[in-house]
mmCIF file of C-alpha atoms in Angstrom:
data_model
loop_
_atom_site.group_PDB
_atom_site.id
_atom_site.type_symbol
_atom_site.label_atom_id
_atom_site.label_comp_id
_atom_site.label_asym_id
_atom_site.label_seq_id
_atom_site.Cartn_x
_atom_site.Cartn_y
_atom_site.Cartn_z
ATOM 1 C CA MET A 12 -0.027 0.007 -0.021
ATOM 2 C CA GLY A 13 1.287 3.414 -0.944
ATOM 3 C CA GLU A 14 2.280 6.362 1.178
ATOM 4 C CA ASP A 15 0.469 9.701 1.155
ATOM 5 C CA GLY A 16 2.116 13.110 1.090
ATOM 6 C CA HIS A 17 2.521 13.079 4.902
ATOM 7 C CA GLY A 18 4.357 9.737 4.904
ATOM 8 C CA ARG A 19 1.438 7.770 6.205
ATOM 9 C CA ARG A 20 0.623 4.444 4.564
ATOM 10 C CA ALA A 21 -2.829 3.019 3.949
ATOM 11 C CA LEU A 22 -3.825 0.812 6.852
ATOM 12 C CA SER A 23 -5.124 -2.737 6.775
ATOM 13 C CA ALA A 24 -8.634 -3.313 8.211
ATOM 14 C CA ALA A 25 -7.167 -4.771 11.414
ATOM 15 C CA GLU A 26 -4.798 -1.816 11.872
ATOM 16 C CA LEU A 27 -7.453 0.782 11.104
ATOM 17 C CA PHE A 28 -10.005 -0.521 13.573
ATOM 18 C CA ASP A 29 -7.357 -1.274 16.211
ATOM 19 C CA ASP A 30 -6.541 2.409 15.930
ATOM 20 C CA LEU A 31 -10.108 3.629 15.933
ATOM 21 C CA GLY A 32 -11.418 1.631 18.905
ATOM 22 C CA LEU A 33 -14.351 3.368 20.582
ATOM 23 C CA ASP A 34 -14.044 6.324 18.197
ATOM 24 C CA TYR A 35 -15.880 4.217 15.605
ATOM 25 C CA GLU A 36 -18.773 3.518 17.965
ATOM 26 C CA ARG A 37 -19.029 7.224 18.848
ATOM 27 C CA ALA A 38 -19.206 8.149 15.175
ATOM 28 C CA PHE A 39 -21.488 5.370 13.915
ATOM 29 C CA GLY A 40 -23.146 3.839 16.990
ATOM 30 C CA HIS A 41 -26.394 5.735 16.501
ATOM 31 C CA LEU A 42 -27.031 4.968 12.859
ATOM 32 C CA PRO A 43 -30.864 5.009 12.491
ATOM 33 C CA GLU A 44 -30.990 2.617 9.567
ATOM 34 C CA GLN A 45 -28.843 0.061 11.412
ATOM 35 C CA ARG A 46 -31.081 0.220 14.442
ATOM 36 C CA ALA A 47 -34.136 -0.244 12.209
ATOM 37 C CA ALA A 48 -32.492 -3.238 10.496
ATOM 38 C CA VAL A 49 -31.762 -4.901 13.830
ATOM 39 C CA GLU A 50 -35.326 -4.290 15.050
ATOM 40 C CA TRP A 51 -36.674 -5.700 11.786
ATOM 41 C CA LEU A 52 -34.560 -8.800 12.213
ATOM 42 C CA ALA A 53 -35.353 -9.318 15.863
ATOM 43 C CA ALA A 54 -39.094 -9.209 15.098
ATOM 44 C CA ARG A 55 -38.686 -12.183 12.767
ATOM 45 C CA LEU A 56 -36.295 -14.476 14.682
ATOM 46 C CA ARG A 57 -37.418 -17.466 16.608
ATOM 47 C CA PRO A 58 -36.552 -17.484 20.349
ATOM 48 C CA ALA A 59 -32.826 -18.195 21.076
ATOM 49 C CA ALA A 60 -31.927 -17.922 17.408
ATOM 50 C CA ARG A 61 -28.303 -18.442 16.253
ATOM 51 C CA VAL A 62 -27.017 -15.143 14.877
ATOM 52 C CA LEU A 63 -23.578 -14.300 13.375
ATOM 53 C CA ASP A 64 -22.476 -10.645 13.502
ATOM 54 C CA VAL A 65 -19.711 -10.189 10.865
ATOM 55 C CA GLY A 66 -17.499 -7.192 11.611
ATOM 56 C CA SER A 67 -18.966 -6.968 15.125
ATOM 57 C CA GLY A 68 -16.778 -4.053 16.248
ATOM 58 C CA THR A 69 -17.305 -3.026 19.849
ATOM 59 C CA GLY A 70 -20.332 -5.270 20.096
ATOM 60 C CA LEU A 71 -22.710 -2.283 20.168
ATOM 61 C CA PRO A 72 -25.299 -1.776 19.076
ATOM 62 C CA VAL A 73 -25.882 -4.964 17.006
ATOM 63 C CA ALA A 74 -24.607 -7.911 19.109
ATOM 64 C CA GLY A 75 -25.680 -6.207 22.293
ATOM 65 C CA ALA A 76 -29.249 -5.726 21.164
ATOM 66 C CA LEU A 77 -29.654 -9.267 19.829
ATOM 67 C CA ALA A 78 -28.027 -10.852 22.915
ATOM 68 C CA LEU A 79 -30.315 -8.797 25.124
ATOM 69 C CA ALA A 80 -33.287 -10.179 23.168
ATOM 70 C CA GLY A 81 -32.140 -13.720 24.200
ATOM 71 C CA HIS A 82 -30.445 -14.822 20.988
ATOM 72 C CA GLU A 83 -27.254 -16.890 20.739
ATOM 73 C CA VAL A 84 -24.865 -14.325 19.179
ATOM 74 C CA THR A 85 -21.411 -14.974 17.740
ATOM 75 C CA GLY A 86 -19.412 -11.934 16.634
ATOM 76 C CA ILE A 87 -16.271 -11.973 14.468
ATOM 77 C CA ASP A 88 -13.916 -9.092 13.713
ATOM 78 C CA VAL A 89 -10.436 -8.761 12.336
ATOM 79 C CA SER A 90 -9.464 -6.210 14.995
ATOM 80 C CA ALA A 91 -8.042 -7.569 18.260
ATOM 81 C CA ARG A 92 -8.925 -4.298 20.029
ATOM 82 C CA MET A 93 -12.534 -4.430 18.858
ATOM 83 C CA VAL A 94 -12.910 -8.012 19.978
ATOM 84 C CA ALA A 95 -11.490 -7.129 23.428
ATOM 85 C CA LEU A 96 -13.932 -4.223 23.770
ATOM 86 C CA ALA A 97 -16.904 -6.371 22.581
ATOM 87 C CA ARG A 98 -16.100 -9.070 25.146
ATOM 88 C CA GLN A 99 -16.181 -6.470 27.890
ATOM 89 C CA ARG A 100 -19.298 -4.680 26.683
ATOM 90 C CA VAL A 101 -21.448 -7.643 25.606
ATOM 91 C CA PRO A 102 -20.513 -10.588 27.891
ATOM 92 C CA ALA A 103 -23.660 -12.484 26.833
ATOM 93 C CA ALA A 104 -22.315 -12.943 23.334
ATOM 94 C CA ARG A 105 -19.243 -14.798 22.088
ATOM 95 C CA PHE A 106 -16.588 -12.926 20.065
ATOM 96 C CA GLU A 107 -13.713 -14.257 18.015
ATOM 97 C CA GLN A 108 -10.883 -12.462 16.239
ATOM 98 C CA CYS A 109 -11.300 -13.752 12.687
ATOM 99 C CA ASP A 110 -11.582 -12.602 9.114
ATOM 100 C CA VAL A 111 -14.878 -13.580 7.444
ATOM 101 C CA ARG A 112 -12.778 -15.032 4.646
ATOM 102 C CA ASP A 113 -11.264 -17.528 7.092
ATOM 103 C CA PHE A 114 -14.276 -18.191 9.407
ATOM 104 C CA GLN A 115 -15.526 -21.722 9.345
ATOM 105 C CA ALA A 116 -19.249 -22.532 9.844
ATOM 106 C CA PRO A 117 -21.466 -25.371 8.745
ATOM 107 C CA ASP A 118 -23.965 -24.877 5.945
ATOM 108 C CA GLY A 119 -27.149 -23.672 7.451
ATOM 109 C CA GLY A 120 -25.521 -23.085 10.832
ATOM 110 C CA PHE A 121 -27.135 -19.713 11.584
ATOM 111 C CA ASP A 122 -30.660 -18.404 11.585
ATOM 112 C CA ALA A 123 -29.378 -14.952 10.672
ATOM 113 C CA VAL A 124 -26.202 -13.172 9.647
ATOM 114 C CA CYS A 125 -25.639 -9.438 10.160
ATOM 115 C CA ALA A 126 -22.965 -7.832 7.978
ATOM 116 C CA PHE A 127 -22.853 -4.091 8.486
ATOM 117 C CA PHE A 128 -20.002 -2.640 6.415
ATOM 118 C CA PRO A 129 -17.402 -5.472 6.857
ATOM 119 C CA LEU A 130 -16.499 -5.975 3.172
ATOM 120 C CA LEU A 131 -15.355 -2.518 2.098
ATOM 121 C CA MET A 132 -11.637 -3.163 2.593
ATOM 122 C CA MET A 133 -11.622 -6.244 0.417
ATOM 123 C CA LYS A 134 -11.197 -6.563 -3.327
ATOM 124 C CA ARG A 135 -14.527 -6.992 -5.149
ATOM 125 C CA ALA A 136 -13.902 -10.667 -5.897
ATOM 126 C CA GLU A 137 -13.198 -11.332 -2.170
ATOM 127 C CA ALA A 138 -16.296 -9.377 -1.068
ATOM 128 C CA SER A 139 -18.486 -11.335 -3.537
ATOM 129 C CA ALA A 140 -17.056 -14.597 -2.248
ATOM 130 C CA ALA A 141 -17.668 -13.523 1.347
ATOM 131 C CA LEU A 142 -21.303 -12.748 0.573
ATOM 132 C CA ARG A 143 -21.758 -16.166 -0.976
ATOM 133 C CA ARG A 144 -20.175 -17.786 2.082
ATOM 134 C CA MET A 145 -22.519 -15.881 4.426
ATOM 135 C CA ALA A 146 -25.539 -16.881 2.374
ATOM 136 C CA GLY A 147 -24.480 -20.509 2.685
ATOM 137 C CA TRP A 148 -24.306 -20.232 6.497
ATOM 138 C CA LEU A 149 -27.985 -19.326 6.662
ATOM 139 C CA ALA A 150 -30.489 -21.963 7.587
ATOM 140 C CA PRO A 151 -33.402 -22.291 5.133
ATOM 141 C CA GLY A 152 -35.619 -19.278 5.784
ATOM 142 C CA GLY A 153 -32.727 -17.500 7.510
ATOM 143 C CA TYR A 154 -31.984 -13.747 7.064
ATOM 144 C CA LEU A 155 -28.955 -11.819 5.850
ATOM 145 C CA VAL A 156 -29.159 -8.156 6.956
ATOM 146 C CA SER A 157 -26.340 -6.162 5.459
ATOM 147 C CA ALA A 158 -25.100 -2.681 4.665
ATOM 148 C CA THR A 159 -22.379 -1.194 2.532
ATOM 149 C CA VAL A 160 -21.260 2.179 1.201
ATOM 150 C CA PRO A 161 -22.393 1.870 -2.429
ATOM 151 C CA ALA A 162 -19.828 3.049 -5.026
ATOM 152 C CA ASP A 163 -18.260 1.940 -8.283
ATOM 153 C CA VAL A 164 -14.732 1.594 -6.936
ATOM 154 C CA GLU A 165 -12.025 -1.069 -6.885
ATOM 155 C CA ASP A 166 -9.019 -0.825 -4.550
ATOM 156 C CA ALA A 167 -9.262 2.976 -4.275
ATOM 157 C CA GLU A 168 -7.153 4.801 -1.663
ATOM 158 C CA ILE A 169 -9.127 7.200 0.527
ATOM 159 C CA VAL A 170 -8.848 9.108 3.764
ATOM 160 C CA TRP A 171 -11.607 8.054 6.216
ATOM 161 C CA MET A 172 -11.912 9.305 9.767
ATOM 162 C CA GLY A 173 -8.426 10.778 9.391
ATOM 163 C CA ARG A 174 -6.834 7.487 8.337
ATOM 164 C CA ARG A 175 -5.736 6.204 4.991
ATOM 165 C CA ALA A 176 -7.285 2.981 3.664
ATOM 166 C CA ARG A 177 -7.890 1.116 0.442
ATOM 167 C CA VAL A 178 -11.515 0.307 -0.356
ATOM 168 C CA SER A 179 -13.660 -1.407 -2.939
ATOM 169 C CA SER A 180 -17.417 -1.451 -3.386
ATOM 170 C CA PHE A 181 -20.353 -1.933 -5.767
ATOM 171 C CA PRO A 182 -23.087 0.326 -7.121
ATOM 172 C CA PRO A 183 -26.437 -0.346 -5.406
ATOM 173 C CA GLU A 184 -27.973 -2.322 -8.306
ATOM 174 C CA GLN A 185 -24.888 -4.539 -8.573
ATOM 175 C CA TYR A 186 -24.806 -5.258 -4.859
ATOM 176 C CA VAL A 187 -28.519 -6.208 -4.934
ATOM 177 C CA ARG A 188 -27.937 -8.407 -7.975
ATOM 178 C CA LEU A 189 -25.061 -10.190 -6.140
ATOM 179 C CA LEU A 190 -27.437 -11.054 -3.330
ATOM 180 C CA ARG A 191 -30.134 -12.315 -5.675
ATOM 181 C CA GLU A 192 -28.159 -14.012 -8.467
ATOM 182 C CA ASP A 193 -24.802 -15.013 -6.904
ATOM 183 C CA CYS A 194 -26.090 -15.751 -3.380
ATOM 184 C CA GLY A 195 -29.553 -17.098 -4.308
ATOM 185 C CA LEU A 196 -31.336 -14.947 -1.754
ATOM 186 C CA ASP A 197 -34.705 -13.234 -1.923
ATOM 187 C CA VAL A 198 -34.082 -9.504 -1.465
ATOM 188 C CA LEU A 199 -36.980 -8.221 0.706
ATOM 189 C CA HIS A 200 -35.861 -4.636 1.103
ATOM 190 C CA HIS A 201 -33.129 -2.317 -0.118
ATOM 191 C CA ALA A 202 -32.682 1.417 0.262
ATOM 192 C CA VAL A 203 -29.983 4.074 0.025
ATOM 193 C CA SER A 204 -29.752 6.685 2.759
ATOM 194 C CA VAL A 205 -27.230 9.392 3.766
ATOM 195 C CA PHE A 206 -25.612 9.548 7.205
ATOM 196 C CA ARG A 207 -23.223 12.070 8.684
ATOM 197 C CA PRO A 208 -21.058 10.426 11.428
ATOM 198 C CA ASP A 209 -20.643 12.285 14.700
ATOM 199 C CA GLY A 210 -17.318 14.093 15.283
ATOM 200 C CA PRO A 211 -15.077 16.477 13.388
ATOM 201 C CA ALA A 212 -13.764 13.806 10.976
ATOM 202 C CA GLY A 213 -17.289 12.801 9.908
ATOM 203 C CA HIS A 214 -18.319 13.449 6.368
ATOM 204 C CA PRO A 215 -21.772 12.551 4.863
ATOM 205 C CA GLU A 216 -21.736 9.151 3.207
ATOM 206 C CA GLU A 217 -24.297 7.041 1.374
ATOM 207 C CA HIS A 218 -25.329 3.780 2.908
ATOM 208 C CA LEU A 219 -27.173 0.877 1.198
ATOM 209 C CA PHE A 220 -29.115 -1.342 3.571
ATOM 210 C CA CYS A 221 -30.432 -4.701 2.315
ATOM 211 C CA TYR A 222 -32.632 -7.313 4.032
ATOM 212 C CA ALA A 223 -32.503 -10.719 2.318
ATOM 213 C CA GLN A 224 -33.714 -14.252 3.059
ATOM 214 C CA ARG A 225 -32.597 -17.701 2.092
ATOM 215 C CA PRO A 226 -35.456 -19.555 0.445
ATOM 216 C CA ALA A 227 -37.111 -21.988 2.792
ATOM 217 C CA ALA A 228 -37.373 -24.750 0.197
#
């Protein structure tokens, strides 16, 4: 990864979120569309459902809300600092330092998977493969609730929250098509919204939220 004009290199996902720590929760922890997505999911889950939170961060708000509702929550994150914070803040859930590309789970092993922004620092091919893996972890009738920053970019270097990173993403229609055609899911809802993170480093960004379901048959 290259250096910028100030001699700072682009960070890996683990390095970036190790550095951010609770600053990420302060900036993005009150995202209305994320709260609505978790509430939508919780209203449809059976009691004590098995839920995987990919890119679980500090554990709040997603894993915390679902664990409080009585569900069996597993969170994975590439950042050791985030995992340590999540274990402290949401002791009712289980957290593991792991990349979604390496995580092992049985086919149909979860009733739901939450994936709020965990794929942006991967190449497009890796992100597509990760979505297919997550879809395969869903039990028949299970839900994938996800969000991304929609954009037609591949391995672009940006400055985000004062740190340099390399990101890739998809335009909204391509992301939805991936869920439907590559992952074989029924897309029940998708919408683009704009959010301005709290704090001086926050700039408005578009978010695409999708609710999808693995066919029951």
